[in-house]
Tab-separated table of C-alpha atoms in Angstrom:
chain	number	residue	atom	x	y	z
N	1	UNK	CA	-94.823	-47.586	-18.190
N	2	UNK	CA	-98.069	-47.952	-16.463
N	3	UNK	CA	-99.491	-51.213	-16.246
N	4	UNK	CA	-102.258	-52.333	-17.337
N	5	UNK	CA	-105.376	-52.707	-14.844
N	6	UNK	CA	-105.627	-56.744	-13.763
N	7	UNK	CA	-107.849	-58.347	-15.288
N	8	UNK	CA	-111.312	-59.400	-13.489
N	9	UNK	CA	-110.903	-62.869	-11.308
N	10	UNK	CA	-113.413	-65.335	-11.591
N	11	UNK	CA	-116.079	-65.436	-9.030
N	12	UNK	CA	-115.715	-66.849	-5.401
N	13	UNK	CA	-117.766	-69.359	-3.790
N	14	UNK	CA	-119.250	-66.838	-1.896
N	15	UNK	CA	-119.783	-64.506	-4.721
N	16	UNK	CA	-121.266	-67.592	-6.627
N	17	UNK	CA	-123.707	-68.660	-3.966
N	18	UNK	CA	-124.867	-64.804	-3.956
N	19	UNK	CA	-125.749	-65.482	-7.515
N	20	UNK	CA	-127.279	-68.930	-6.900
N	21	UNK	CA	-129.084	-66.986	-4.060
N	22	UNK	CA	-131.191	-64.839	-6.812
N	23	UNK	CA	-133.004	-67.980	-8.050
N	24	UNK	CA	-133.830	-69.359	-4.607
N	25	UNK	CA	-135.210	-65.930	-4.167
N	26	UNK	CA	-137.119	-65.845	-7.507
N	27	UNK	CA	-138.877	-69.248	-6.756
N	28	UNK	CA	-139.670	-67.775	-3.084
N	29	UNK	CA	-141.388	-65.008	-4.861
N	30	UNK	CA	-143.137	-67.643	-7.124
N	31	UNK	CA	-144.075	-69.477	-4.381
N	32	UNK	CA	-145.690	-66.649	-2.160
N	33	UNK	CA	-147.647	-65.135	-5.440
N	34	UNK	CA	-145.335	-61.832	-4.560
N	35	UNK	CA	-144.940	-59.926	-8.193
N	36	UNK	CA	-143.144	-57.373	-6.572
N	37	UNK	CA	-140.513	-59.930	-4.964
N	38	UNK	CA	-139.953	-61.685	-8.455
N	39	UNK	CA	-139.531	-58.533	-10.212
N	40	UNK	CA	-136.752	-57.176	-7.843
N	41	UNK	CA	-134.929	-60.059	-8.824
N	42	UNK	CA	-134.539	-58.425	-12.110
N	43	UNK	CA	-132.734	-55.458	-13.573
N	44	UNK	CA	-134.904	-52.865	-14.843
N	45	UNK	CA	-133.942	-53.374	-18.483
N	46	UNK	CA	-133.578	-57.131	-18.057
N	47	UNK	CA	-134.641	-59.297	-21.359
N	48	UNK	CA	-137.110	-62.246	-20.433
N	49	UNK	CA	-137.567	-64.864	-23.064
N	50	UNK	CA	-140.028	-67.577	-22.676
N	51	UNK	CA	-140.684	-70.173	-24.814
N	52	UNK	CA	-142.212	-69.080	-28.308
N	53	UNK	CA	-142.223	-65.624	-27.270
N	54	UNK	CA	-140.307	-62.291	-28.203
N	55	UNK	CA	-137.961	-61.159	-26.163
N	56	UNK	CA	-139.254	-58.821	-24.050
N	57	UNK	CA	-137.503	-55.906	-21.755
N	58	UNK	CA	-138.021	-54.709	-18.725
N	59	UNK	CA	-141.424	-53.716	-17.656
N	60	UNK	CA	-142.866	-55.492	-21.088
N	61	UNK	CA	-141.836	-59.104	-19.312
N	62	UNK	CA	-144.250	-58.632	-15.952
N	63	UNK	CA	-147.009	-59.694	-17.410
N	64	UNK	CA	-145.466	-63.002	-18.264
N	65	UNK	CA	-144.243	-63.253	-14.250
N	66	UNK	CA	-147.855	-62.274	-13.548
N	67	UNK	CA	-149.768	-64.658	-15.774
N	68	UNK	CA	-147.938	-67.703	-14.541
N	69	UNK	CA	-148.147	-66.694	-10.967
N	70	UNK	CA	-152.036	-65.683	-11.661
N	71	UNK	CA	-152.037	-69.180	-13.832
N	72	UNK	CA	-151.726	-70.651	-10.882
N	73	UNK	CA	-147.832	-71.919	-11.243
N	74	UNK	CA	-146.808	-73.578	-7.278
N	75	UNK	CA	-144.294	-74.923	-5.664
N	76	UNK	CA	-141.133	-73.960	-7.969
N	77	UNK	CA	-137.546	-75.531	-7.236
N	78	UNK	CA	-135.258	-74.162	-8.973
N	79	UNK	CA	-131.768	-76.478	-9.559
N	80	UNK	CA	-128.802	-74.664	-10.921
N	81	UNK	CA	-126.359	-77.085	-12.779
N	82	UNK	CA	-123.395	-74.672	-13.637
N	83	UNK	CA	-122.722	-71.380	-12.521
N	84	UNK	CA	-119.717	-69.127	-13.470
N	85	UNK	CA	-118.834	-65.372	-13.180
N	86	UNK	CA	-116.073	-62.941	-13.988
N	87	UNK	CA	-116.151	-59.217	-12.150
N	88	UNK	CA	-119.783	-58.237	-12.053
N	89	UNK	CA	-121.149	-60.480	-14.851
N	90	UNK	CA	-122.298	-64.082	-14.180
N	91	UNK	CA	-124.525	-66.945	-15.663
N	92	UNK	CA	-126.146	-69.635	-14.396
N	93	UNK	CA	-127.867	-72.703	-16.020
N	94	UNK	CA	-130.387	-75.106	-15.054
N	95	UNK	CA	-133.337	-76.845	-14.420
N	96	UNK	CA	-136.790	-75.484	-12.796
N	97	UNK	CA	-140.080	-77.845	-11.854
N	98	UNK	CA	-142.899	-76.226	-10.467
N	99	UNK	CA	-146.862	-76.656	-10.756
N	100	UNK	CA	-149.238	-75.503	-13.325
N	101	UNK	CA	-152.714	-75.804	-12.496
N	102	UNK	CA	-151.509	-78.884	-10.356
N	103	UNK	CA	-149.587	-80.945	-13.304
N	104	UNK	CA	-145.979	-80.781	-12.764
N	105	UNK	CA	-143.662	-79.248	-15.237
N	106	UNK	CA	-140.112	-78.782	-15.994
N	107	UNK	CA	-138.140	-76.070	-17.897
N	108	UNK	CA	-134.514	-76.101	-18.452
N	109	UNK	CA	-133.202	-72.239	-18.005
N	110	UNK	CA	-130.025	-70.372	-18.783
N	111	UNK	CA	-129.441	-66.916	-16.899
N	112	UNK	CA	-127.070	-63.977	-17.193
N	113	UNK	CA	-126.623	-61.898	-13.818
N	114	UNK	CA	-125.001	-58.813	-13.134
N	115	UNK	CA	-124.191	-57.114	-9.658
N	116	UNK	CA	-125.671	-53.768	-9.565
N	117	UNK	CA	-124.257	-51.096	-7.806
N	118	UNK	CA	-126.163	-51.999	-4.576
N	119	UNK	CA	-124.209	-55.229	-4.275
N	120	UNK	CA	-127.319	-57.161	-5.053
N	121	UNK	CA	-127.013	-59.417	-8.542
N	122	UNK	CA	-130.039	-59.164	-10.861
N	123	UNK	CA	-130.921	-61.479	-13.965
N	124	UNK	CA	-130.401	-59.329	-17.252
N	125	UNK	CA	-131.133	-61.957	-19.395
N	126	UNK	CA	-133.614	-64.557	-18.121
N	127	UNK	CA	-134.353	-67.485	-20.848
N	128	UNK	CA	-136.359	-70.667	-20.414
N	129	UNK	CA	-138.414	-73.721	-22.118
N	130	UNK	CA	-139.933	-76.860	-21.720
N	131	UNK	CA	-137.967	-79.850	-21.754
N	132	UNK	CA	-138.680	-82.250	-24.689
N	133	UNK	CA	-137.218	-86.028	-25.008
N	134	UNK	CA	-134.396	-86.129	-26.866
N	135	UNK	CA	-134.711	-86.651	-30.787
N	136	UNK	CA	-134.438	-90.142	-32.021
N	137	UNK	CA	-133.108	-90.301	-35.583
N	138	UNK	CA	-135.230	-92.675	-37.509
N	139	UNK	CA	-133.771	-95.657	-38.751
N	140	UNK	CA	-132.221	-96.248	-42.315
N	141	UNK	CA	-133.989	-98.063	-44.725
């Protein structure tokens, strides 16, 4: 009988710093006020979803990228806290601070990549929001 095709192994650290590579490049494109850097970090039909927004795909999502860069949003770090892939999907999760109109801000993020025929890995799925405190349950009576 034929076997069966093996199934995908889990990313190497070389494959995984390719993919942590594609936010360092996105905050480079932040940084320089390049829209057409930022978007080639993206697939063509990727999904953005900002905070208390649609999702939005593809093309529909640059004018999101555009506003914050034309916003004035600065000086983005972006800190990925777990990243995992399998064949030519991966995800990524973290934290980003940058500046908006000189206040700093924070956003907690969550990512799916996949590698494109190129070679090059893309976001597909790019979602982020602010960070709030955590919850405090009030007390019983």
């Amino acid at each position: 009988p034929a076997s069966a095709p093996a199934a995908p192994a889990p990313l190497s650290a070389a494959e995984l710093d390719a993919v942590k590579a594609v936010d360092a490049a996105f905050a480079a494109g932040m940084n320089a006020k390049d829209t057409a850097a930022v978007f080639a970090v993206y697939a063509p039909d990727a999904m953005l979803m900002p905070p208390d927004s649609p999702a939005l795909q593809g093309a529909a999502g640059h004018p999101v990228i555009a506003g914050l860069i034309a916003g004035g949003a600065s000086d983005f770090v972006l800190t990925p806290t777990l990243t995992y892939g399998i064949g030519d999907l991966a995800y990524t999760v973290g934290t980003a601070s940058f500046k908006m109109g000189g206040a700093a801000a924070t956003v907690k993020y969550a990512e799916v990549l996949r590698k494109g025929e190129d070679g090059k890995w893309r976001y597909v799925v790019d979602m982020f929001s602010g960070v709030a405190p955590p919850q405090v349950a009030p007390a019983k009576k």
